[in-house]
XYZ file of C-alpha atoms in Angstrom:
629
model
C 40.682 116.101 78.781
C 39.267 118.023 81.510
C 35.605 117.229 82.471
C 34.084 120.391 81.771
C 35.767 120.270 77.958
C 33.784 116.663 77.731
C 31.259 118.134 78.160
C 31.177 120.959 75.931
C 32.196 118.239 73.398
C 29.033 116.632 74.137
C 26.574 119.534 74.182
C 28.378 120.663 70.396
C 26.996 117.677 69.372
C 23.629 117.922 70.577
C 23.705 121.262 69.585
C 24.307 119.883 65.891
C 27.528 120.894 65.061
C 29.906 118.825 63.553
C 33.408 120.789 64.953
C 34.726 119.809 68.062
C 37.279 122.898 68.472
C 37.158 125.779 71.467
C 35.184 127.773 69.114
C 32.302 125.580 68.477
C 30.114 128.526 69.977
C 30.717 130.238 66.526
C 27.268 129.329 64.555
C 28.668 129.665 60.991
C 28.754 126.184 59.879
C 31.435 127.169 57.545
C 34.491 129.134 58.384
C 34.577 131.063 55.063
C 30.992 131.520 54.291
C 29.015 134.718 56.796
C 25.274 135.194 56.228
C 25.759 138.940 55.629
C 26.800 139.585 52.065
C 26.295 135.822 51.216
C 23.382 133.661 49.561
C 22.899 136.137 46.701
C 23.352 134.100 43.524
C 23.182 130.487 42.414
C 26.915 130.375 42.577
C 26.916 131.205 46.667
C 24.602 128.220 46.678
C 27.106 126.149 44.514
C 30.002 127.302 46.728
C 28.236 126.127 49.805
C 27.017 122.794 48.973
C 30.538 121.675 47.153
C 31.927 120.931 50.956
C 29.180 118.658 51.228
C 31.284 116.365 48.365
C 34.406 116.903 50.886
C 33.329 114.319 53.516
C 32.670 110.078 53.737
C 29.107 111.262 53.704
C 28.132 111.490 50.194
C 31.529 110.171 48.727
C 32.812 106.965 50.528
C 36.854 106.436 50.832
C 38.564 105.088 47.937
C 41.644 104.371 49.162
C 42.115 100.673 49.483
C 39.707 97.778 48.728
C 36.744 99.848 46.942
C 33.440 97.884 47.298
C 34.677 95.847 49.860
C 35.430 96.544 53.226
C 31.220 98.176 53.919
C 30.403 94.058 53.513
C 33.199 92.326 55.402
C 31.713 90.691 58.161
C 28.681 89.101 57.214
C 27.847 85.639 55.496
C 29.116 87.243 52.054
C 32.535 88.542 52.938
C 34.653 87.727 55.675
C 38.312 88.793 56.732
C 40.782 86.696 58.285
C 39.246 86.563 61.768
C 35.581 86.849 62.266
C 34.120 90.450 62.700
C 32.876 91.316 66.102
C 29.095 92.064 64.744
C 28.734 88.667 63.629
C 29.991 87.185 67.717
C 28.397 89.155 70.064
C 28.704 86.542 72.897
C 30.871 88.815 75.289
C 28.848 92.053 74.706
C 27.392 92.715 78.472
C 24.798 95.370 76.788
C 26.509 98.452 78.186
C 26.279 101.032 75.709
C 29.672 103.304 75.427
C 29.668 106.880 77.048
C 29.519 108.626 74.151
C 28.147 107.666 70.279
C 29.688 109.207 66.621
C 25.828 111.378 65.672
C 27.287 114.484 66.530
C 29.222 114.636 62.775
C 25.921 113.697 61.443
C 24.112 116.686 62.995
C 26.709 118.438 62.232
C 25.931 118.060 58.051
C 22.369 118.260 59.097
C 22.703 121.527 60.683
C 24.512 122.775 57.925
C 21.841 121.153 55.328
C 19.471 122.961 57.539
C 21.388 126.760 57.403
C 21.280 126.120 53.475
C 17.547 125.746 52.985
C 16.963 128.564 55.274
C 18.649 131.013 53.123
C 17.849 129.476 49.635
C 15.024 131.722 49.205
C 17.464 134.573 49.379
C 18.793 132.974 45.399
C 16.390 134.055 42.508
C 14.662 130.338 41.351
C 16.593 129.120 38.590
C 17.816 125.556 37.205
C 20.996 126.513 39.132
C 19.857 127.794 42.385
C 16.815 124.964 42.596
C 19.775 121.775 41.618
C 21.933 122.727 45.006
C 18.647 123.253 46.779
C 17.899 119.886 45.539
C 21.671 118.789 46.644
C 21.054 120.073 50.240
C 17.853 118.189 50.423
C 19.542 115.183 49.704
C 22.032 115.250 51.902
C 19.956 115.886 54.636
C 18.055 112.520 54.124
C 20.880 110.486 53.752
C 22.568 111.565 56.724
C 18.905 110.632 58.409
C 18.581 107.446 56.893
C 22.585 106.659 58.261
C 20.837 107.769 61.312
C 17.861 105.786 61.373
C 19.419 102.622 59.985
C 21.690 102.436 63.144
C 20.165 103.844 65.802
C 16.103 103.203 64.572
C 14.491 106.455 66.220
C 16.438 109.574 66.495
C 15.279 113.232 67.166
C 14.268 115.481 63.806
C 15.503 118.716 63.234
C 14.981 120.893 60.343
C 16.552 124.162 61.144
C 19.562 125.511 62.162
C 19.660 125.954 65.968
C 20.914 128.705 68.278
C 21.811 128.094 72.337
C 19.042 128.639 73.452
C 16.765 126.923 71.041
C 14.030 124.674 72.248
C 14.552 121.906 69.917
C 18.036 121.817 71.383
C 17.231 118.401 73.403
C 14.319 117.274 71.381
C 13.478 113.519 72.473
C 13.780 111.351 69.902
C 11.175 110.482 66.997
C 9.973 107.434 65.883
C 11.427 105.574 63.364
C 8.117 105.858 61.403
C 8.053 109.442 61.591
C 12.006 109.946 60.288
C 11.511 107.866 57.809
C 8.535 110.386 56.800
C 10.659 113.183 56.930
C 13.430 111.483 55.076
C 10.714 110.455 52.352
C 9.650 114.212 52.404
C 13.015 115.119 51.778
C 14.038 113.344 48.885
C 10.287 114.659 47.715
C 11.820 117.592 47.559
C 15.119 116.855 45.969
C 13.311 115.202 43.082
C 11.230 118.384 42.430
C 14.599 121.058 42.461
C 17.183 118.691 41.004
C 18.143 118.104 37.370
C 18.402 115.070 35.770
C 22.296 113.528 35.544
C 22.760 114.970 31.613
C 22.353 118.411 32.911
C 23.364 117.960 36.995
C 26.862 118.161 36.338
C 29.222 115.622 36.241
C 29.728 113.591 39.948
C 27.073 115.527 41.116
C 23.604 114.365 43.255
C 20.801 114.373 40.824
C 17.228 113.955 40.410
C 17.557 109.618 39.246
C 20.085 109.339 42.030
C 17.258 110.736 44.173
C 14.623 108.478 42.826
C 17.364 105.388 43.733
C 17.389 106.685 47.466
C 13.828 106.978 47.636
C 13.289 103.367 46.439
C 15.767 102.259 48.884
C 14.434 103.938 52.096
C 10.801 102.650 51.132
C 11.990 99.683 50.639
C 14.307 99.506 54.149
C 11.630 100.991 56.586
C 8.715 99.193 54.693
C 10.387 95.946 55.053
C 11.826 96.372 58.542
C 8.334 97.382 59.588
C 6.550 94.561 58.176
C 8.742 91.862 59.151
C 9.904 93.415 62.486
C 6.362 93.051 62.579
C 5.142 89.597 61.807
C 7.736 88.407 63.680
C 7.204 90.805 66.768
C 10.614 91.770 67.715
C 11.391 94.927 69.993
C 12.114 96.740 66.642
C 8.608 96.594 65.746
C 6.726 99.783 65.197
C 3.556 99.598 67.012
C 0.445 99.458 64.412
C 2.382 99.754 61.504
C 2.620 96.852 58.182
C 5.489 98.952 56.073
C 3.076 99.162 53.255
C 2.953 103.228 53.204
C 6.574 103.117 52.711
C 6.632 99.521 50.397
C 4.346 101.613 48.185
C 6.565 104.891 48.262
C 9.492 102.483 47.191
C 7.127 101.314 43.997
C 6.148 104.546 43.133
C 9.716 105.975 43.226
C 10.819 102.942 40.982
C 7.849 103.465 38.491
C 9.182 107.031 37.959
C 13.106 105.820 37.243
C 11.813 103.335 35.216
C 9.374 105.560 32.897
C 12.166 107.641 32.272
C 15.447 105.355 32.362
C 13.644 102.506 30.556
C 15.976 99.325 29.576
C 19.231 101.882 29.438
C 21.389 100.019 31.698
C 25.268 99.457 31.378
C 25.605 96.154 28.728
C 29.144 95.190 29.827
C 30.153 92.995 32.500
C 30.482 93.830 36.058
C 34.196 93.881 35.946
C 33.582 96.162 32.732
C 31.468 98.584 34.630
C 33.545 99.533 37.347
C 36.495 100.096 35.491
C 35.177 103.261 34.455
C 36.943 106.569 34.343
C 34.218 108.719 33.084
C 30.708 107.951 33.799
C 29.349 110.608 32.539
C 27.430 108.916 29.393
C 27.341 105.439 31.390
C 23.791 104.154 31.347
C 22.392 103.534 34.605
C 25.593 104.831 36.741
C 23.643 107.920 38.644
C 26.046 108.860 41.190
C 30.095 108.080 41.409
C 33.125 109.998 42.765
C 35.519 111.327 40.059
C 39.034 110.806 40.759
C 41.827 113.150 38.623
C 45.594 112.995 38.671
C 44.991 117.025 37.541
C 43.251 117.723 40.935
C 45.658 115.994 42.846
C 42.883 113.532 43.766
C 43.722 110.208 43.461
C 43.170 106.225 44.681
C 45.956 103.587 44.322
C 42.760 100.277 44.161
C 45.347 98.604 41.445
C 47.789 98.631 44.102
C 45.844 97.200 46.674
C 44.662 94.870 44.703
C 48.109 93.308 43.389
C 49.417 93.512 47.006
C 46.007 91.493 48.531
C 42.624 92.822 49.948
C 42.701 90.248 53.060
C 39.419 89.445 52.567
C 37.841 86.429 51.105
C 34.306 85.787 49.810
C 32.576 82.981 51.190
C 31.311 79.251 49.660
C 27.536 80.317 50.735
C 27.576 83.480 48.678
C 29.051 81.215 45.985
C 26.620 79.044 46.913
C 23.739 81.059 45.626
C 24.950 81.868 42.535
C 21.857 80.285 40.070
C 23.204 77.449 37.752
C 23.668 79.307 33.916
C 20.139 77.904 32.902
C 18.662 80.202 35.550
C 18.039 77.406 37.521
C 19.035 76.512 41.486
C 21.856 74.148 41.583
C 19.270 72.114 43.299
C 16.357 71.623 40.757
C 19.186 71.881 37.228
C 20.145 69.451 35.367
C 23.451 71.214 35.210
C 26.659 70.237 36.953
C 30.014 71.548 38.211
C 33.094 70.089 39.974
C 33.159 72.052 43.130
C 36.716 71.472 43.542
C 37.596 73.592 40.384
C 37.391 77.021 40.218
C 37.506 76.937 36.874
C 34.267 75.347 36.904
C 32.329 76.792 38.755
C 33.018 79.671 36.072
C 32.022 77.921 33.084
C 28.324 76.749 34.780
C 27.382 79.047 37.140
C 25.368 82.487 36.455
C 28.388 84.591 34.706
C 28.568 86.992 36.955
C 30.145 84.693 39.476
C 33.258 84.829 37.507
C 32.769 88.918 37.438
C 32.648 88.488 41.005
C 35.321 85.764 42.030
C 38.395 84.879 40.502
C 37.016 81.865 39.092
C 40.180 80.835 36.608
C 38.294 81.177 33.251
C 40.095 79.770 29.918
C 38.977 83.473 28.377
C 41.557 86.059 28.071
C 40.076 89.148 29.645
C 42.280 89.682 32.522
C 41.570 86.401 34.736
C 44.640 84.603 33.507
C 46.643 86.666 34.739
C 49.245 85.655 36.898
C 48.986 87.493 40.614
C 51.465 90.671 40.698
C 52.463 90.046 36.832
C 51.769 94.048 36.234
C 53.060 94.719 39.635
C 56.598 94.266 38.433
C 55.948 97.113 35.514
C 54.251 99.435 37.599
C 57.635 99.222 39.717
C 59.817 98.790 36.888
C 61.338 95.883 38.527
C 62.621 92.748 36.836
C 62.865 90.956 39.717
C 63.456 90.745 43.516
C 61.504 90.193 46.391
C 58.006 91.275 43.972
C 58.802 88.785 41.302
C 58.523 86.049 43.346
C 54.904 86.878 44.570
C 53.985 85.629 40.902
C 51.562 82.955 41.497
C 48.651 81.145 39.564
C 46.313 80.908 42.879
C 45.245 83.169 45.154
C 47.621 82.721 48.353
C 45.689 81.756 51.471
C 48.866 82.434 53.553
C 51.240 85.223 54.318
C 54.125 83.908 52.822
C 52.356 83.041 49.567
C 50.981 86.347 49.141
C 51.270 89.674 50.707
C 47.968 90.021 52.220
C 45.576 86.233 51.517
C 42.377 85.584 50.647
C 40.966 83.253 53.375
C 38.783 81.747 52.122
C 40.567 81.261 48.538
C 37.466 82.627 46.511
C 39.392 85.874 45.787
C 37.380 89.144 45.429
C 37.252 90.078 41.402
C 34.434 92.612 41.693
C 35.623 96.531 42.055
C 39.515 95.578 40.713
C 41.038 97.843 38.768
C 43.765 95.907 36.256
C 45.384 98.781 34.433
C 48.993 98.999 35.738
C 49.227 103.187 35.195
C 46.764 103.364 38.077
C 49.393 102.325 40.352
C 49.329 105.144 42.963
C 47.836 107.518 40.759
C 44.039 105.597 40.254
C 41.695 107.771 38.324
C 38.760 105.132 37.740
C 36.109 107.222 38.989
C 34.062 104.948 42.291
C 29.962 104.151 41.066
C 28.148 104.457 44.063
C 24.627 104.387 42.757
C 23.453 102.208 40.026
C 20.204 101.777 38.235
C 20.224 97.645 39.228
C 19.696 98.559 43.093
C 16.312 100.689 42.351
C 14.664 98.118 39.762
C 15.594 95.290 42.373
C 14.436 97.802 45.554
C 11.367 97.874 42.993
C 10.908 94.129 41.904
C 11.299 93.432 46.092
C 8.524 96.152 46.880
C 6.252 94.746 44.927
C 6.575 91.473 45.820
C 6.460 91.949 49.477
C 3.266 93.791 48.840
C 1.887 90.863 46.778
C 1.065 92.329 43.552
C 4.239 92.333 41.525
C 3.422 90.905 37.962
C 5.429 89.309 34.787
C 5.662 92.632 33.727
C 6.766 94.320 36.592
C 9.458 91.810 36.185
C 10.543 92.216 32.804
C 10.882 96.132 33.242
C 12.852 95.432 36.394
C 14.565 92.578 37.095
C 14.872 91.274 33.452
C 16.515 94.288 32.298
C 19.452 93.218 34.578
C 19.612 89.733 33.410
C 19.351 90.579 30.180
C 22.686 92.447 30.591
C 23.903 89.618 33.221
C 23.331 87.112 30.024
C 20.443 84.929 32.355
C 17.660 83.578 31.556
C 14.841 85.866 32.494
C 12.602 85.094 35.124
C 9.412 84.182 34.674
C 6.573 84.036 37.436
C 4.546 81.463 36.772
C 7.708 78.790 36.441
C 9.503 80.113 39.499
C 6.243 79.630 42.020
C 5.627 76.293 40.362
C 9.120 75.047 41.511
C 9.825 72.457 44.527
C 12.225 73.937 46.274
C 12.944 74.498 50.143
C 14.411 78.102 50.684
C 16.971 78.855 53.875
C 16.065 81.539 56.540
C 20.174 80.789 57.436
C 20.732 81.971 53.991
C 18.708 84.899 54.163
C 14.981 83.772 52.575
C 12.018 83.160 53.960
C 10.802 79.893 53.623
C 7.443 81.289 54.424
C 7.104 83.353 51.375
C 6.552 83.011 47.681
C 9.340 81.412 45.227
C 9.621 85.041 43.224
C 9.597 86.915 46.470
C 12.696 84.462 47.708
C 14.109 84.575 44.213
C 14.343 88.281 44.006
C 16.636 88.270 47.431
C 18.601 85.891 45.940
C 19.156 88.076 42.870
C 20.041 90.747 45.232
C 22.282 88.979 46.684
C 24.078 87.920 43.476
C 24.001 91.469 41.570
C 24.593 94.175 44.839
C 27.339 91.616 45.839
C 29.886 93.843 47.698
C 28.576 96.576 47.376
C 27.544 97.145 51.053
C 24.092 95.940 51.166
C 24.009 92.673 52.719
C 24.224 93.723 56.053
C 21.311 96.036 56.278
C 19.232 93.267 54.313
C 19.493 91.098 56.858
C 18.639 93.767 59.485
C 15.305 94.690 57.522
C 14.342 91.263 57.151
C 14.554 90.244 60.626
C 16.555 87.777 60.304
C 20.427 88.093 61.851
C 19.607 85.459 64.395
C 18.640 83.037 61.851
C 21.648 83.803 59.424
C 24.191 84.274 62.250
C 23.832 82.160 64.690
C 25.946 79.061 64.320
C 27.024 80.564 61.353
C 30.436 79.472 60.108
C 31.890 80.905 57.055
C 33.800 78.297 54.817
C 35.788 78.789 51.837
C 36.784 77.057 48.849
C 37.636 72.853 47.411
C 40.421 72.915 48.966
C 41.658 70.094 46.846
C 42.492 72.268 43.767
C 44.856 75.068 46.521
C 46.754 71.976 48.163
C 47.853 70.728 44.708
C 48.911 73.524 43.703
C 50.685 75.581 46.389
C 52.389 71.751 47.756
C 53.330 70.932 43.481
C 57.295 71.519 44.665
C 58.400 70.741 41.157
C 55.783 72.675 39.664
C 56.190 75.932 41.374
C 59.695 76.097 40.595
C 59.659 74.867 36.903
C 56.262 76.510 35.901
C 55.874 79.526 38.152
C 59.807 80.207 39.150
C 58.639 80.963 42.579
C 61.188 82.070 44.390
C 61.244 84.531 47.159
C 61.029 82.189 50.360
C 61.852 78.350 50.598
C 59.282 76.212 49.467
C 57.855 74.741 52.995
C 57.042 78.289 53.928
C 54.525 78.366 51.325
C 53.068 74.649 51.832
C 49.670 74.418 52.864
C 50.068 72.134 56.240
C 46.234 71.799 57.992
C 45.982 72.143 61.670
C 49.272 74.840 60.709
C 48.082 77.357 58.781
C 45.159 76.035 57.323
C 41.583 74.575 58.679
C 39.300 72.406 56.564
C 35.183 71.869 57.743
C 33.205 69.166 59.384
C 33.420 67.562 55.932
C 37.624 67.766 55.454
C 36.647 69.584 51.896
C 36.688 73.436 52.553
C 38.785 76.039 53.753
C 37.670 77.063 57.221
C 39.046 80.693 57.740
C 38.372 80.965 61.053
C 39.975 77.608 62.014
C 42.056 78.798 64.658
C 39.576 80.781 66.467
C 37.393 78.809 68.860
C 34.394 79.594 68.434
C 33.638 78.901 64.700
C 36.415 75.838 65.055
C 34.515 72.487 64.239
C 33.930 72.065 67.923
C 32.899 75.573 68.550
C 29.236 76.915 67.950
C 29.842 79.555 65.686
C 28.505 82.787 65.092
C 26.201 84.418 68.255
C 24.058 87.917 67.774
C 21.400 89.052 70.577
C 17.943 89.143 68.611
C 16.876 91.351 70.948
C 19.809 93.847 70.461
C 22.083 93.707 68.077
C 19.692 94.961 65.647
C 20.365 98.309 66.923
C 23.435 100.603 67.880
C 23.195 101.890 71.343
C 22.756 105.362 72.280
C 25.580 106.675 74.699
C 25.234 107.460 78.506
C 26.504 110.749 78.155
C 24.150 111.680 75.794
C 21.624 110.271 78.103
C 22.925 112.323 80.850
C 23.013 115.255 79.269
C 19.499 115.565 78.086
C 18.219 115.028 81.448
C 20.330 117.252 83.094
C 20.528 120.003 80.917
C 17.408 119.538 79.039
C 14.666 117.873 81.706
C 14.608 115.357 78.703
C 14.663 111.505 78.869
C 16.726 110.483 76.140
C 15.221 106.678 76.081
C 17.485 103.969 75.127
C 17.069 101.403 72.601
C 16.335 97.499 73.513
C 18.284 95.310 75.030
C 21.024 97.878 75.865
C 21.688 99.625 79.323
């Protein structure tokens, strides 16, 4: 590409817009939809805001691994070679030419040409619930924007050539996160509640969620950032304006949502097609074979994610009494999956394949409803019918490495197979009473009954033993900053990451945790993911006799499937667990693991060009964020 169309690529996306075509000049942010003539009725609103469902903005991909692939790559989740976030070692600190905000702006601006033309629409319930929906989607965008790149420049209104916001330095973090907080303010206000939104559609409890989890991110990065006096820091600021936003946003959900949360399992709740009347399931993509809109999960899941969970999230699942494996009277045999099940907080088995005796779907064999979704009887899929999750190619298509195969997000019934209609929950009452319980106790002021409206209400449904304040801060126990707590802190504060950890597992969230609580250096640094017993895989997958006569395995000779260490398998320090990443140096037993800059990695860089640009064109300094040059 020629020079001068960089940059004209470049200014469109300063300029906000989200097309990078010849005609980018053209300021209508959609094609069909002129100024003139439009914004009349609630239904021109409706019209307008629907395209803001057609992006990976509001509705994330379902096409593969659901829940999955927004956590791979941190100490929960881990592929088969480690992800380059968590090894940073050969990162010089040059930041690329150019960064991916333009498509951001680009919803932004059209957010932006929507509220300026709302007033045009005569208030009603309709015409104030897709003002609501534009408000929304403006602060999510911003908080994408301020989660990676920390400050970024605010703009609230549509903007011509020659407009003087056009290269507008960037804000503060502190002062986005205002305007993202004023935002959602006002989506609360105009939206409806889900039983009259709409079905898949933004509304005002899914609003309350996002405002308890952008009080909860900037108040916590703030005060920790803080304490600890990183570059991230915000100068003069503790978090507590925002802490408290994240309380009061949670108080609201929870005086009208109450104890209504989904009672089945984990695996039960995302098996949903229609979440309409599902307690507690406030926003989710609907998938329909009618629409031509659909997700093939159950066949990704019968032909292997790739990705494994790892032995320290398994690790902090709470013994079933409630109770840290370290303080309980309670015991498992680490080498048996089956185990681990049967004594562990149940929703490790809802989140693992964990071999239960039960017979709700965990017995099954691997690709057993493969062969009916294919009609075969046989072949080269029949013989990927297995017992064990395959850590290997040639035991199954696509391994878990780490053997503790993902459970969480599958989708078992065999008619889904490339035609999925199980609609994808993407916010869920547990995240705002646990953004609330977390809130509080960071403040210092959270209470027994603070706890039993918030995080009880999910153990109740988990089948745990509640928590209870008074017991938890009396325990002797030594918390982890590798593992994510703060040994500085309370017991309930540490306790209420854990159960974080444990219920959002998957879901996406451990990776700006660690970010907010300042502590990737501590968690990743030297970090090496293991997997699990690896007593129970060798027996089985090296059992000659037994996978012929019991399994009739069959599709490629029997030492192609062996488990041979040094080969195609690594064990630990200890010769007792899987080691994914045994063949790459690094996080070998001689290497040092894990490496992330403290003083950079926090943040995503902003590009050179853009840089460039605002100087050149706009007299601007466009500063650049720490540690990058």
């Amino acid at each position: 590409m020629k020079k001068l169309s960089i940059y004209i690529m470049v200014l469109a996306m300063n300029l906000g817009f989200a097309s990078c075509s010849d005609d980018f000049l053209n300021l209508q942010p959609l094609d069909s939809f002129s100024e003139e003539g439009f914004f009349t009725n609630s239904s021109d609103l409706k019209s307008y805001v629907n395209a803001f469902y057609d992006n990976n903005m509001l509705l994330r991909t379902m096409g593969s691994n659901r829940v999955l692939p927004s956590e791979n790559g941190t100490d929960n989740l881990v592929s088969s070679g480690p992800a380059g976030r968590i090894n940073t070692r050969g990162v010089s600190g040059a930041a690329p030419g150019s960064i991916g905000w333009d498509g951001h702006y680009g919803f932004i601006r059209r957010a932006n040409y929507l509220l300026e033309n709302t007033y045009k629409v005569p208030r009603d319930i309709l015409s104030r619930q897709y003002t609501g929906e534009a408000f929304f989607t403006r602060a999510l965008v911003y908080f994408e924007l301020l989660s990676t790149y920390g400050d970024v420049p605010i703009i609230t209104k549509s903007l011509n050539i020659d407009s003087d916001e056009l290269y507008k330095p960037r804000d503060s973090r502190d002062v986005v996160a205002s305007q993202i907080i004023k935002d959602l303010d006002s989506a609360i206000v105009n939206l409806s509640w889900k039983s009259d939104a709409g079905i898949g559609r933004i509304n005002k409890e899914a609003a309350l969620l996002l405002k308890t989890r952008v009080g909860l991110f900037e108040g916590s990065w703030e005060y920790y950032h803080g304490k600890k006096d990183t570059p991230f820091a915000v100068e003069g600021k503790d978090g507590s304006e925002f802490l408290q936003e994240a309380v009061e946003a949670g108080e609201l959900l929870i005086d009208y949502q109450g104890g209504n949360i989904y009672q089945g399992s984990l695996i039960d709740l995302f098996q949903q097609k229609d979440y309409s009347g599902v307690s507690g399931a406030f926003f989710y993509r609907v998938f329909s074979q009618d629409a031509s809109l659909t997700h093939n999960v159950y066949g990704n899941f019968n032909e292997g994610t790739g990705l494994g969970i790892t032995k320290q999230l398994v690790d902090a699942f709470l013994m079933a009494d409630g109770l840290p494996s370290e303080i309980s009277t309670m015991t498992y045999d680490e080498s048996s999956l089956r185990s681990l099940g049967e004594n562990k907080d149940p929703r490790l088995s809802q989140t693992i394949w964990t071999r239960p005796v039960n017979n709700e779907g965990n017995t099954i064999r691997f690709y057993d409803a493969y062969d009916v979704a294919n009609d075969q009887t046989g072949g080269s899929q029949h013989a990927y019918k297995t017992s064990y999750p395959g850590l290997i190619q040639n035991q199954q298509r696509q391994p878990s490495p780490t053997g503790y195969r993902p459970w969480k997000g599958v989708v078992f019934d065999v008619n889904e197979w490339r035609n999925g209609e199980t609609s994808d929950l993407i916010m869920r009452y547990a995240e705002a009473l646990l953004n609330f319980a977390e809130a509080k106790a960071i403040l210092g002021n959270i209470t027994q009954n603070d706890l039993d409206k918030s995080v009880n209400v999910i153990r109740q449904r988990a089948g745990m033993p509640e928590m209870n304040l008074a017991a938890i801060n009396s325990w002797t126990i030594n918390y982890s900053n590798n593992d994510g707590f703060d040994p500085a802190a309370s017991n309930i504060l540490n306790e209420i990451r854990r159960e974080r950890r444990i219920e959002l597992a998957l879901e996406g969230f451990r990776w700006d945790d660690i970010r907010r609580w300042a502590v990737m250096d501590e968690v990743f640094n030297g970090f090496k993911p293991l997997g699990a017993h690896a007593a129970e895989f060798i027996s089985y997958w090296n059992n000659e006799n037994g996978l012929i006569e019991q399994e009739g395995f069959q599709w490629v000779g029997l030492n192609d499937v062996k488990l041979l260490e040094g080969n195609n398998f690594g064990l630990d320090e200890t010769g007792n667990y899987f080691n994914p990443f045994f063949n790459t140096a690094d996080f070998g037993n001689a290497g040092d693991g894990g490496f992330v800059d403290p003083d950079r990695d926090y943040l995503s860089p902003i590009g050179t060009e853009e840089i460039e640009i605002y100087l050149s064109k706009g007299g601007v300094t466009l500063e650049q964020n720490p540690g990058w040059f």
